[in-house]
Short mmCIF file of C-alpha atoms and ligand atoms in Angstrom, two decimals:
data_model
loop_
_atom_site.label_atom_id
_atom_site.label_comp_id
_atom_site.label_asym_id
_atom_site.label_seq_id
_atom_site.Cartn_x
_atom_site.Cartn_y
_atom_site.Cartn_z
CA UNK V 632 -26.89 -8.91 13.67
CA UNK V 633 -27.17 -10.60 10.04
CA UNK V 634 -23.71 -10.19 8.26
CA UNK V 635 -24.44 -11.17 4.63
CA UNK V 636 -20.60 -11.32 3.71
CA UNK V 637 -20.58 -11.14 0.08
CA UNK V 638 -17.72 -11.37 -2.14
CA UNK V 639 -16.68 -7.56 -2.48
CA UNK V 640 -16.47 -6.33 -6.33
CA UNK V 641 -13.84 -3.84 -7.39
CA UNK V 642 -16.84 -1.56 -8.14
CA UNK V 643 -18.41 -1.43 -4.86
CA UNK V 644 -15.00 -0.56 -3.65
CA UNK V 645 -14.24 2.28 -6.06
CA UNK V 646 -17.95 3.76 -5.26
CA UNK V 647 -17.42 3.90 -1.54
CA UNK V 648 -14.02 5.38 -1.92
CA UNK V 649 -15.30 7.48 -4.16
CA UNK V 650 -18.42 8.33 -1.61
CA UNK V 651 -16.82 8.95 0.97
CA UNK V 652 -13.73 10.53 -0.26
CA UNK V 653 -11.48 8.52 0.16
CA UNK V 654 -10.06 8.21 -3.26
CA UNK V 655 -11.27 10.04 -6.94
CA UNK V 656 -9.99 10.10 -10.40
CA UNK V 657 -7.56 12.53 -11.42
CA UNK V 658 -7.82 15.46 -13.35
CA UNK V 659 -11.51 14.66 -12.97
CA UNK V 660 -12.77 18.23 -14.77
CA UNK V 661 -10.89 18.00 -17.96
CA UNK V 662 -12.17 13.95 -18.53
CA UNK V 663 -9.35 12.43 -16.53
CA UNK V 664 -6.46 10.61 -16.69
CA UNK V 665 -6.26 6.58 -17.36
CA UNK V 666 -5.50 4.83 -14.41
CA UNK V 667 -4.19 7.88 -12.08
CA UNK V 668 -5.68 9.00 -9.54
CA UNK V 669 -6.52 11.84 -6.59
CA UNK V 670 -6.02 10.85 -2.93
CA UNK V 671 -8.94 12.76 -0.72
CA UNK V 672 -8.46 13.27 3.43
CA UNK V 673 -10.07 9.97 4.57
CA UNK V 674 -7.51 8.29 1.75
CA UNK V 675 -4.52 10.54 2.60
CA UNK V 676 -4.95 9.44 6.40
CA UNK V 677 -5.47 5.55 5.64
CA UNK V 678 -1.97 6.10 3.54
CA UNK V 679 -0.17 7.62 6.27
CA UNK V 680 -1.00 5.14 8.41
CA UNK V 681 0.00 2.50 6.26
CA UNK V 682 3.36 4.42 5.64
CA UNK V 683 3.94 5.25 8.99
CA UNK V 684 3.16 1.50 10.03
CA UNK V 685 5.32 -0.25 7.24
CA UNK V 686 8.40 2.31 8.54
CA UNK V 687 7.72 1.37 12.42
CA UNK V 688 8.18 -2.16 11.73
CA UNK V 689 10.79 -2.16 9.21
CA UNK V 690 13.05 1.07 10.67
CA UNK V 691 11.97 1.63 14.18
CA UNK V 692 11.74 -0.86 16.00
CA UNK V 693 15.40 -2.60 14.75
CA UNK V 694 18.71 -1.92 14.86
CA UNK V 695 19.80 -3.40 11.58
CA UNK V 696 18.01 -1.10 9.39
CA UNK V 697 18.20 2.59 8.27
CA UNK V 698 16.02 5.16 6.33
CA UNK V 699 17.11 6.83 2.58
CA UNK V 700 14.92 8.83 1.06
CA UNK V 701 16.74 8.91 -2.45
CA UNK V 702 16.03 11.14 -5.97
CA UNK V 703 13.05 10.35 -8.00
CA UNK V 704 15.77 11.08 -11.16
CA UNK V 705 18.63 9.93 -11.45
CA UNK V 706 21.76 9.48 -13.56
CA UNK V 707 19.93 7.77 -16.69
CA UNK V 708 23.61 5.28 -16.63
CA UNK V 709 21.83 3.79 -13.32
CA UNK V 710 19.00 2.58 -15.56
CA UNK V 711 21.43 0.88 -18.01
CA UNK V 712 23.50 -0.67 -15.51
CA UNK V 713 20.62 -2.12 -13.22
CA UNK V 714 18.75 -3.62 -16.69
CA UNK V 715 15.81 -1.60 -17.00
CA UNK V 716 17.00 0.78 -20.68
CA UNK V 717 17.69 -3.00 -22.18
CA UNK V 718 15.04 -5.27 -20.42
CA UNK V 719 12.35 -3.38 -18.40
CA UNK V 720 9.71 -4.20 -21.29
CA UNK V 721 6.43 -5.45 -21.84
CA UNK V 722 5.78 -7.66 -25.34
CA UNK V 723 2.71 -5.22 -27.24
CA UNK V 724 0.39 -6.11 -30.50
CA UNK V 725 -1.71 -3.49 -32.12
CA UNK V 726 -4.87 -4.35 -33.63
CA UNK V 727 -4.79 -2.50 -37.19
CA UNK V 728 -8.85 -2.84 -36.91
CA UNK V 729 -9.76 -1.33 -33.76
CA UNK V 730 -6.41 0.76 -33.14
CA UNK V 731 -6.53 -0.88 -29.50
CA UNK V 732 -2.97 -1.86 -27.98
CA UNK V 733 -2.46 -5.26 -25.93
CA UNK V 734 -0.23 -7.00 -24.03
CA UNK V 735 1.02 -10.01 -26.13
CA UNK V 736 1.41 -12.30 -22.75
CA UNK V 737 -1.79 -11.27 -21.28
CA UNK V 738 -4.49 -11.86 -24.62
CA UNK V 739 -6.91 -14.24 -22.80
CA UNK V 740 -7.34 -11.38 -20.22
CA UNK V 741 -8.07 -8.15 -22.70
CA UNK V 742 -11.04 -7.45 -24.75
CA UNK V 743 -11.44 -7.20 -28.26
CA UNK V 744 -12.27 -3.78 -29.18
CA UNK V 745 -14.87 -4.57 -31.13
CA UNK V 746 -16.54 -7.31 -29.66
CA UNK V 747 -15.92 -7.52 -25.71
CA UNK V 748 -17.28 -10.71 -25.45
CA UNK V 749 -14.19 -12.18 -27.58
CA UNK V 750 -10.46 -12.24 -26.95
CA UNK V 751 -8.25 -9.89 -29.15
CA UNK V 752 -7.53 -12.40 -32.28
CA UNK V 753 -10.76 -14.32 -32.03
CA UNK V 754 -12.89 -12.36 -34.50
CA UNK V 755 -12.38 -12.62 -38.24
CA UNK V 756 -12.12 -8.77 -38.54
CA UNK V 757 -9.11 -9.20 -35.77
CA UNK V 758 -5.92 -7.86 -37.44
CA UNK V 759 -2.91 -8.10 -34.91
CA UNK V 760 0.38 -7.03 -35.07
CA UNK V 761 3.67 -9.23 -34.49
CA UNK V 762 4.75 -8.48 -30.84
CA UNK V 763 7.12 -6.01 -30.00
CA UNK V 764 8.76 -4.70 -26.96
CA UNK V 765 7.96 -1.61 -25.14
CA UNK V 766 9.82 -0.42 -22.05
CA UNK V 767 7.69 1.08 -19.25
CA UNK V 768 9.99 3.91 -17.87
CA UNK V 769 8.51 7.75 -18.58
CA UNK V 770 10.91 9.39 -19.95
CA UNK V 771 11.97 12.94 -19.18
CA UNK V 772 14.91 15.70 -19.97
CA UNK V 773 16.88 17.54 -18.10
CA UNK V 774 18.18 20.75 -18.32
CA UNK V 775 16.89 23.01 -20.92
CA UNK V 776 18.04 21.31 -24.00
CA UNK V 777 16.13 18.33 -25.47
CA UNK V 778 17.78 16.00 -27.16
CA UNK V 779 19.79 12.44 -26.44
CA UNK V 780 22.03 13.85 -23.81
CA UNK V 781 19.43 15.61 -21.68
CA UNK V 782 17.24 12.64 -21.23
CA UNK V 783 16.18 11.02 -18.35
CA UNK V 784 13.66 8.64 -16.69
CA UNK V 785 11.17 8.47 -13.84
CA UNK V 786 12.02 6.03 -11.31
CA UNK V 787 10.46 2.89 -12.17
CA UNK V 788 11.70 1.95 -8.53
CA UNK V 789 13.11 2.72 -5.53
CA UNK V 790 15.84 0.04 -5.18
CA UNK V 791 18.19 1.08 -7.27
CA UNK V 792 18.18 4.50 -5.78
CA UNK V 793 19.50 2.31 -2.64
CA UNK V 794 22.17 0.47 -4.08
CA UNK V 795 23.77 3.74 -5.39
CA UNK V 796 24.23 4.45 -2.20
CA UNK V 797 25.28 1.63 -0.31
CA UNK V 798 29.07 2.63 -0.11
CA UNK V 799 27.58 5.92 1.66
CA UNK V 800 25.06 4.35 3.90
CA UNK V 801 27.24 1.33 4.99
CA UNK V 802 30.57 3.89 6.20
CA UNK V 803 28.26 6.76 7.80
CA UNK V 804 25.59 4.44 9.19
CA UNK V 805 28.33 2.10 10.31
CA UNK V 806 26.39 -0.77 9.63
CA UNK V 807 28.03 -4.14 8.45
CA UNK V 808 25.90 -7.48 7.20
CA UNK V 809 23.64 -8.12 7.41
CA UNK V 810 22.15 -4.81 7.49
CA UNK V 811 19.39 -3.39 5.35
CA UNK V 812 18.31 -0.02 3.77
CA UNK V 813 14.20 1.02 3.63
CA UNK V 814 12.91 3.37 1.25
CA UNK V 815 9.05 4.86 0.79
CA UNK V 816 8.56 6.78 -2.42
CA UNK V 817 6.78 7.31 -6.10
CA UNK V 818 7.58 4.86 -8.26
CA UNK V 819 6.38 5.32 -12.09
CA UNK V 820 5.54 2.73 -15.16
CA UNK V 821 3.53 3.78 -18.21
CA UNK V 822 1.49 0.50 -17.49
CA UNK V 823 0.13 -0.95 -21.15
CA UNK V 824 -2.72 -2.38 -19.20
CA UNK V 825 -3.32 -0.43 -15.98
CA UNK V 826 -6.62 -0.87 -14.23
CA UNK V 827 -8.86 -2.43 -11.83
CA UNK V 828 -8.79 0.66 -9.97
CA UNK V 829 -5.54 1.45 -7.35
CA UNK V 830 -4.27 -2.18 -8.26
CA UNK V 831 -2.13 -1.22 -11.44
CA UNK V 832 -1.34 2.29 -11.81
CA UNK V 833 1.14 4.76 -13.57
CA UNK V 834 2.18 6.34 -10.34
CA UNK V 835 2.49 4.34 -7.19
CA UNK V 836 3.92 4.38 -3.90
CA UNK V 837 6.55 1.64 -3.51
CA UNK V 838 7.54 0.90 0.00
CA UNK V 839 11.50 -1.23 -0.34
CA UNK V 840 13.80 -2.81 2.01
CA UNK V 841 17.41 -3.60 0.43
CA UNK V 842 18.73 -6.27 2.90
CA UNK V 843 22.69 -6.68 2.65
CA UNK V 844 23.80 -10.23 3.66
CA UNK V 845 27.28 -12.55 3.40
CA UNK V 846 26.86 -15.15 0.10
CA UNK V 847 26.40 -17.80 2.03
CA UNK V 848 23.49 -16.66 4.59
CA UNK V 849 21.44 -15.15 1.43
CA UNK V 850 18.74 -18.45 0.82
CA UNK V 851 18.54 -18.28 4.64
CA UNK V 852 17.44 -14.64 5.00
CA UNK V 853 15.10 -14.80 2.25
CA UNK V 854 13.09 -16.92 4.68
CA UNK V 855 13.16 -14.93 7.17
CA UNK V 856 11.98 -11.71 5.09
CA UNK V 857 9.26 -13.82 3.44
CA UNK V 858 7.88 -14.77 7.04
CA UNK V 859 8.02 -11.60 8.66
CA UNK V 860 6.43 -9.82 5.52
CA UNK V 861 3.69 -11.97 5.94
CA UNK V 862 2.94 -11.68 9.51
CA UNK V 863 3.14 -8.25 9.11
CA UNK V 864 0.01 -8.12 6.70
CA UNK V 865 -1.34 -10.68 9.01
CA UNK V 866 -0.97 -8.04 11.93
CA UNK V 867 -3.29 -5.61 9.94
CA UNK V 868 -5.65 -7.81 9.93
CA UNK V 869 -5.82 -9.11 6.71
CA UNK V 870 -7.83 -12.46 6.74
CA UNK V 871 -5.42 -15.63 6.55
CA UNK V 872 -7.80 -16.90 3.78
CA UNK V 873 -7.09 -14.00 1.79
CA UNK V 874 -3.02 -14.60 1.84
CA UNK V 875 -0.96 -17.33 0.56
CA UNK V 876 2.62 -17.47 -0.98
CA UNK V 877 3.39 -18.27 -4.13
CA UNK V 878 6.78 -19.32 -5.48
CA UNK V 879 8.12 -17.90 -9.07
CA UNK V 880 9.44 -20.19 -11.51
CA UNK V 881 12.11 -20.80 -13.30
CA UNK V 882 10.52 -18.92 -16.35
CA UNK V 883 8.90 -15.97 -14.39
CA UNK V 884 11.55 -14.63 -12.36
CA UNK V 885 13.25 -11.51 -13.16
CA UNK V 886 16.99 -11.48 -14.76
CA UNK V 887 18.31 -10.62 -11.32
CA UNK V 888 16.41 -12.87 -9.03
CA UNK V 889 17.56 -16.30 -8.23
CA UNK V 890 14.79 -16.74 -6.17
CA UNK V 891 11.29 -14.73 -5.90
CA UNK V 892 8.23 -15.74 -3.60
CA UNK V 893 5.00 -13.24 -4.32
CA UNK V 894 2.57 -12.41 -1.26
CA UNK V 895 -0.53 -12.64 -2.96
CA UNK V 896 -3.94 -11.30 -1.94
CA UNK V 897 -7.28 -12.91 -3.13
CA UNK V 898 -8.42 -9.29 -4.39
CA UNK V 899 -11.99 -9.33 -5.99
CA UNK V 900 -10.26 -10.02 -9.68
CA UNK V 901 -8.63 -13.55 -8.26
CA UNK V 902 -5.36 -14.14 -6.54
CA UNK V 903 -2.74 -11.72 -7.39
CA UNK V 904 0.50 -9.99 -5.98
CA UNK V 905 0.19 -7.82 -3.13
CA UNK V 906 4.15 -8.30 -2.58
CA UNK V 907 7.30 -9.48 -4.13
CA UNK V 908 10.20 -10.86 -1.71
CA UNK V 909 13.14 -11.45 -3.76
CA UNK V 910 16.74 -13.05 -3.33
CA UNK V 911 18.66 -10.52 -5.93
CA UNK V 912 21.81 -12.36 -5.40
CA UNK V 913 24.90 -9.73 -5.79
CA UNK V 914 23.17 -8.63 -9.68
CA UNK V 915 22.69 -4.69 -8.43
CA UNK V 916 25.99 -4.02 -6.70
CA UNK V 917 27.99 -5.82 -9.18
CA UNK V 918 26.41 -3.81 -12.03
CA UNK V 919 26.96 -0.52 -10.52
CA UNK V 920 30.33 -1.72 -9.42
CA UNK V 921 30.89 -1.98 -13.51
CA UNK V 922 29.39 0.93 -14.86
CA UNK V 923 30.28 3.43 -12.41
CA UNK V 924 33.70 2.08 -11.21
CA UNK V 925 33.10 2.61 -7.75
CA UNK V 926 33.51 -0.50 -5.99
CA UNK V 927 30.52 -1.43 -3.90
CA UNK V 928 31.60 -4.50 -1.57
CA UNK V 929 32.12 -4.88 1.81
CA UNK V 930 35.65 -5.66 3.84
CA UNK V 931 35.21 -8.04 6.96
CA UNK V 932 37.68 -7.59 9.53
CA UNK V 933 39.61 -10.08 8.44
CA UNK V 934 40.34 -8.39 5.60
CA UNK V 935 37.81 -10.47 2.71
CA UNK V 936 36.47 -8.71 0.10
CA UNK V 937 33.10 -9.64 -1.01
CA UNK V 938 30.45 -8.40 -2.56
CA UNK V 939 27.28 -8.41 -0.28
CA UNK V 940 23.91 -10.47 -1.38
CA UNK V 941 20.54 -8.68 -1.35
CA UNK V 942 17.25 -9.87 -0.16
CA UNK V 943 14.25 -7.40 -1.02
CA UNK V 944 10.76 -6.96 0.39
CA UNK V 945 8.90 -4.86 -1.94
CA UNK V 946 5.31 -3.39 -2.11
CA UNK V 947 3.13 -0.75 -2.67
CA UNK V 948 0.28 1.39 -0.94
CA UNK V 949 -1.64 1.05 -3.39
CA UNK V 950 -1.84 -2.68 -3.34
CA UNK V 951 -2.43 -3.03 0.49
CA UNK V 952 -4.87 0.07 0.46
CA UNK V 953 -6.88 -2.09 -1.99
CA UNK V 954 -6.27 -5.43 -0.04
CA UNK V 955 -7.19 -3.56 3.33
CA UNK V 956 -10.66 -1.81 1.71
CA UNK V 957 -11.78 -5.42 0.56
CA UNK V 958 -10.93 -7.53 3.55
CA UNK V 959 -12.56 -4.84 5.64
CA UNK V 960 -16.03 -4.23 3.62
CA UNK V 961 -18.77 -5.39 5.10
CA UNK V 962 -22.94 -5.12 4.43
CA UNK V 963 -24.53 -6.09 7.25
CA UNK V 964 -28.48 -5.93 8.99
CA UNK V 965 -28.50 -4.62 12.23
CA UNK V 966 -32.38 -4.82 13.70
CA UNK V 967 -34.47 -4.17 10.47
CA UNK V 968 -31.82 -1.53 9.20
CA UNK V 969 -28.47 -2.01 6.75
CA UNK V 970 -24.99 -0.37 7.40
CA UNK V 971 -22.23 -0.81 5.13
CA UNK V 972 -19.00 -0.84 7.39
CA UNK V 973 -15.21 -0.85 7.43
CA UNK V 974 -13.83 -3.36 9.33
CA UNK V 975 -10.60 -1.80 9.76
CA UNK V 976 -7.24 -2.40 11.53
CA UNK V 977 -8.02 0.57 14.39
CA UNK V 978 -4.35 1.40 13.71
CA UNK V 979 -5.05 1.75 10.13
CA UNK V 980 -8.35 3.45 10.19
CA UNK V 981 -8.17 6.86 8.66
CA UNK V 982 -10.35 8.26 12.26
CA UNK V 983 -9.91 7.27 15.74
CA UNK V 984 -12.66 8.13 17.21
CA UNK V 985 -16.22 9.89 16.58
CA UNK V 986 -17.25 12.74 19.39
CA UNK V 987 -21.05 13.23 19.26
CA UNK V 988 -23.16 14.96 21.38
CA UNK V 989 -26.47 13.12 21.60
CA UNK V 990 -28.69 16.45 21.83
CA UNK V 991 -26.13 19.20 19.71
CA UNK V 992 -28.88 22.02 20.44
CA UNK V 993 -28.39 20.99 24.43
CA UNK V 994 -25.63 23.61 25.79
CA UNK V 995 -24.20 21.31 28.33
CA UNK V 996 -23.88 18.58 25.66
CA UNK V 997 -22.22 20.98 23.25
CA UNK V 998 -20.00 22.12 25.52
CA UNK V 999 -18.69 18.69 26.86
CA UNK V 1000 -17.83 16.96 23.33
CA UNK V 1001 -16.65 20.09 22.06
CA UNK V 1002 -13.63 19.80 24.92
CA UNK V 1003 -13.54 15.93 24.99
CA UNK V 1004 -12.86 16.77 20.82
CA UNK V 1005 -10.29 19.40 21.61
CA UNK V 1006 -9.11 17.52 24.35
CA UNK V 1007 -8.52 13.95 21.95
CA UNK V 1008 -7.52 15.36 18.64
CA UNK V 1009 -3.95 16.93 19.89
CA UNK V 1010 -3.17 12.75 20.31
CA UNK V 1011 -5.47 11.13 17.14
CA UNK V 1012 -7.11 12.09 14.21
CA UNK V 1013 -11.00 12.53 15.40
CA UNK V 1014 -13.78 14.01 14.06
CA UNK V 1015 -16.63 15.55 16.05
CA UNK V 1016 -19.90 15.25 14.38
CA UNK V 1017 -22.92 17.07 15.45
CA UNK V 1018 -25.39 17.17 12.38
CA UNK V 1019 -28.52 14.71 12.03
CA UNK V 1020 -29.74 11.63 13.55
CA UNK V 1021 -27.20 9.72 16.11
CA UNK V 1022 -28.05 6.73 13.87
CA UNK V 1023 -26.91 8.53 11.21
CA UNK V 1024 -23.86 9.59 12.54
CA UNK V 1025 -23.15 5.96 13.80
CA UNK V 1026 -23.59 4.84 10.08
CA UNK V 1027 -21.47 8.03 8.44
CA UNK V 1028 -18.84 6.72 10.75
CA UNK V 1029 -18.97 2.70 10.08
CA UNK V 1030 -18.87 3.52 6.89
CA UNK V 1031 -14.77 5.07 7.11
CA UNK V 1032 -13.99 2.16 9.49
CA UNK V 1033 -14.24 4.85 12.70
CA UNK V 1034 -13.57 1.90 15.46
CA UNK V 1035 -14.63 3.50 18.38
CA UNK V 1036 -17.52 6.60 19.34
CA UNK V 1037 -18.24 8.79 22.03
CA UNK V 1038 -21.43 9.60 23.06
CA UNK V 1039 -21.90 12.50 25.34
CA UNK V 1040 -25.42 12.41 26.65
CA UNK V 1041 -27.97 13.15 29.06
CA UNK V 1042 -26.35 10.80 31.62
CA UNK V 1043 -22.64 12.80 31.38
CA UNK V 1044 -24.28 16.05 32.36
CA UNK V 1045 -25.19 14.30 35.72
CA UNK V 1046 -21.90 11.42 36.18
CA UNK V 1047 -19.52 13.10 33.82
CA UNK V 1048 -19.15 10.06 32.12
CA UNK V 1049 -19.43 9.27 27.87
CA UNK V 1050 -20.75 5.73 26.26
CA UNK V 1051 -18.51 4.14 24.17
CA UNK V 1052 -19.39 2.43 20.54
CA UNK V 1053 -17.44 -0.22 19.53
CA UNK V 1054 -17.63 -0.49 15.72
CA UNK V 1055 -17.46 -4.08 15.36
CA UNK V 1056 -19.53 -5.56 17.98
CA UNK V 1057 -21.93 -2.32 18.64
CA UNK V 1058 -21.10 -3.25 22.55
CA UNK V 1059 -21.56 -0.17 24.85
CA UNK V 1060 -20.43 0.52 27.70
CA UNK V 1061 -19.96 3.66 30.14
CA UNK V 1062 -16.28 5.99 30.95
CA UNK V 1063 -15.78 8.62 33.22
CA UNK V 1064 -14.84 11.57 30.74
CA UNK V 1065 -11.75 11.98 32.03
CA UNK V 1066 -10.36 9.19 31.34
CA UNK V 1067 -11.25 8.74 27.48
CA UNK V 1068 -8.06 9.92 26.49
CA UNK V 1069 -5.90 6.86 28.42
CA UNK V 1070 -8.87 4.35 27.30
CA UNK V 1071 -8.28 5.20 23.53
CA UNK V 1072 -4.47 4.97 23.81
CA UNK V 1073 -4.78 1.56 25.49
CA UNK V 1074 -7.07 -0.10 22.63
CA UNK V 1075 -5.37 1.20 19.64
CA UNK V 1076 -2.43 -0.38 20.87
CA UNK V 1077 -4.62 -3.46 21.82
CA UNK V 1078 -3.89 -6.55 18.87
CA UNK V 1079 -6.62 -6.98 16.90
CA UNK V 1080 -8.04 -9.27 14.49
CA UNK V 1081 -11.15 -8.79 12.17
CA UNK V 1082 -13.90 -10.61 13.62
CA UNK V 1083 -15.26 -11.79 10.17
CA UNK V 1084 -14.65 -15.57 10.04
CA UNK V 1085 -11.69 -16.63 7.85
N1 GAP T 1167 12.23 -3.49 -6.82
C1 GAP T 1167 11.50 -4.63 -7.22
C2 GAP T 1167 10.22 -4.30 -7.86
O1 GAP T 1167 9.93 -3.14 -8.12
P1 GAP T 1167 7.97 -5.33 -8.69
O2 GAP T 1167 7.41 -6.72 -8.47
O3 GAP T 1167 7.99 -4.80 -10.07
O4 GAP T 1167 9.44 -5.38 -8.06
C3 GAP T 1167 7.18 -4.48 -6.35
O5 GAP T 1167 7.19 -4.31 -7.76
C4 GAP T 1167 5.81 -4.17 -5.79
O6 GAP T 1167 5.38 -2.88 -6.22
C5 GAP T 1167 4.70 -5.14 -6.24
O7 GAP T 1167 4.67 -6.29 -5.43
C6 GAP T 1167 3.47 -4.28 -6.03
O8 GAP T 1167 3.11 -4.28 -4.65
C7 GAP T 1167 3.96 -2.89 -6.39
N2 GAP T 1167 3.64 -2.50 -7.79
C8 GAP T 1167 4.34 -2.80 -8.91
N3 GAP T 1167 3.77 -2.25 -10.00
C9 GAP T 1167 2.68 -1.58 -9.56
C10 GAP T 1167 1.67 -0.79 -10.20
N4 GAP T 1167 1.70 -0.55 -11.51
N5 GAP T 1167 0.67 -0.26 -9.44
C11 GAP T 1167 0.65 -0.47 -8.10
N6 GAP T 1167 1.57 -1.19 -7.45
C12 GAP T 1167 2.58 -1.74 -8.15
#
């Protein structure tokens, strides 16, 4: 087998996602929508596995922290007190010439819109404005009326939706710190320059972890979080050449971090964030402590007031989804023929398992992976696929990162046993039919760890 690893583009990415349905522009028929897009079934599946992953390993399996699933809208004095009405901006210029809009920090990465090959400023006919700010939260009403007092905003994230509620969580979940609080849900930013497909979008999934800690323990947590957030994208089988952590400076951190370490992936536009771990110090439950005059500290037993530090993992879907797709693409020349596959994380992958009948026109064939299907897919997600060449089929499945396939064949009608197809390393070998089921719940469960080099 000849793998001819190639750097993955963004394109080749977006094409198979858009192939095989994974992922499509939005509001496709009336010309779309920039930078939003429409999740298909292999997508949707990849994303709740994700989800469901992120949630077992950050709420199930520990005792120190609990779910919130908190309102998308809330009371627009939230947004003033946590900083975001005053300081959740992005510096803009307009070019007067080509009516284009870019971000003042970010010139030597935009396009003129008259000449792509130059920078915005770089041709004579360039005519930019003096920066100015421009805050990212959509902005909505409430109510029927529409004026000052009606409006609202769009979460721009799902932390503070967690510190407005830490007084509740901490006295019904009866947890004390260090405890933390995990939240999954759409996050919104009218981006200036979204792109590069699911990597910088309007509307995003935001997966956060709010972790409570004494003063004093707060530099030592942060650690911790960074560690375990990276050996949980190790665990999915990201490729430890594609991860390394990168400390903010002094310059780049946010008003309420005193410390901030990014998680970032070597996607096919160059090293960037795939997640932010940040020491917020005491900034969000002080603020809300001052603008809503509900005291949000935390009493030891002893009797000490104090007001609790906050560590925060924070990511999106989006940006592991994209991280996962790349790590996991492969081209490859098996005999004299190509397949394009998925390398995924079997616990990630949006299918299981593949049920094929060799011969579908062959009754006893039919019959047998029609029941090992109906049999497997009250446990996983499986497909059974009957229609063209087995080759085919093989490659249809590579292609969505399907780890595993059943073949029910001539053989089963006289053993009653299936071959299995192992994705990666196209080994075969033979099971008794009967015990498929126990044989895929042991390997998806197995570790694994993508056999690409790296
Ligand atoms: N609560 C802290 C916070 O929201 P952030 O660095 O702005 O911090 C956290 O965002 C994470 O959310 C990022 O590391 C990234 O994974 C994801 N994210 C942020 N903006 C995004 C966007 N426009 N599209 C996709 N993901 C985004």
């Amino acid at each position: 087998m000849a793998d001819t690893v190639q750097p993955v583009t963004m394109d080749t990415i977006v094409s198979l996602c858009r192939r095989r349905g994974f992922v499509f522009p939005s509001s496709e028929i009336y010309g779309g929508l920039g930078s939003t897009y429409d999740y298909g079934h292999y997508g949707v599946l990849t994303k709740n596995n994700i989800r469901s992953l992120w949630f077992r390993a950050m709420v199930q399996e520990r005792e120190d922290i609990v779910a919130l699933d908190s309102a998308i809208i809330l009371n627009p004095s939230v947004w003033e007190a946590s900083g975001h009405v005053a300081g959740f901006n992005d510096p803009l210029v307009d070019c007067r010439t080509c009516k284009l809009r870019f971000r003042a920090d970010q010139l030597e990465l935009a396009s003129c819109g008259r000449k792509p090959s130059k920078r915005p400023g770089e041709t004579p006919d360039c005519d930019l404005t003096e920066p100015r700010q421009f805050n990212l939260m959509f902005e909505t009403h409430v109510g029927a009326l529409q004026d000052e007092s009606s409006a609202a905003y769009l979460r721009p994230e799902t932390a503070q939706g967690i510190f407005i509620n830490f007084k509740n969580v901490a006295q019904l979940a009866r947890r004390k710190p260090p405890f933390g609080i995990a939240q999954v849900g759409k996050s919104f930013r009218n981006e200036i320059t979204p792109g590069n497909f699911l990597f910088r979008v309007r509307e995003f999934e935001q997966m956060e972890m709010e972790f409570f800690v004494p003063p004093a323990d707060a530099m030592q947590w942060f650690g911790y979080w960074l560690e375990q957030r990276l050996g949980w994208h190790r665990s999915l089988g990201l490729r430890e050449s594609n991860l390394r952590v990168r400390e903010h400076d002094d310059s780049e951190r946010s008003h309420y971090s005193s410390a901030t370490s990014d998680i970032e992936y070597l996607y096919p536009i160059g090293w960037q964030e795939l997640e932010g771990v940040a020491n917020r110090g005491d900034f969000d439950l002080t603020q809300h402590t001052q603008h809503s005059g509900t005291k949000l500290e935390w009493i030891d037993p002893d009797g000490n007031r104090y007001t609790p530090h906050v560590i925060e993992p924070a990511v999106s879907i989006e940006r592991i989804f994209v991280a996962l797709l790349c790590d996991a693409y492969h081209e490859e020349v098996v005999g004299d023929r190509e397949r394009v596959v998925l390398r995924l994380h079997p616990q990630v992958a949006p299918v299981k398992a593949a049920i094929l009948p060799l011969v579908p026109r062959d009754e006893g064939m039919a019959t047998r992976a029609r029941a090992l299907y109906e049999e497997l897919r009250r446990h996983h997600v499986v497909e059974h696929d009957d229609s063209g060449q087995i080759g085919r089929r093989y490659r249809r499945q590579d292609e969505i990162g399907t780890p595993w396939a059943f073949t029910v064949d001539e053989q089963t009608l006289q053993d009653e046993t299936v071959t299995v197809r192992d994705r990666d390393s196209l080994a075969q070998e033979r099971l008794p039919i009967g015990g498929v089921r126990s044989w895929l719940d042991d390997a998806l469960e197995r570790d694994w760890s993508s056999p690409s080099s790296g």
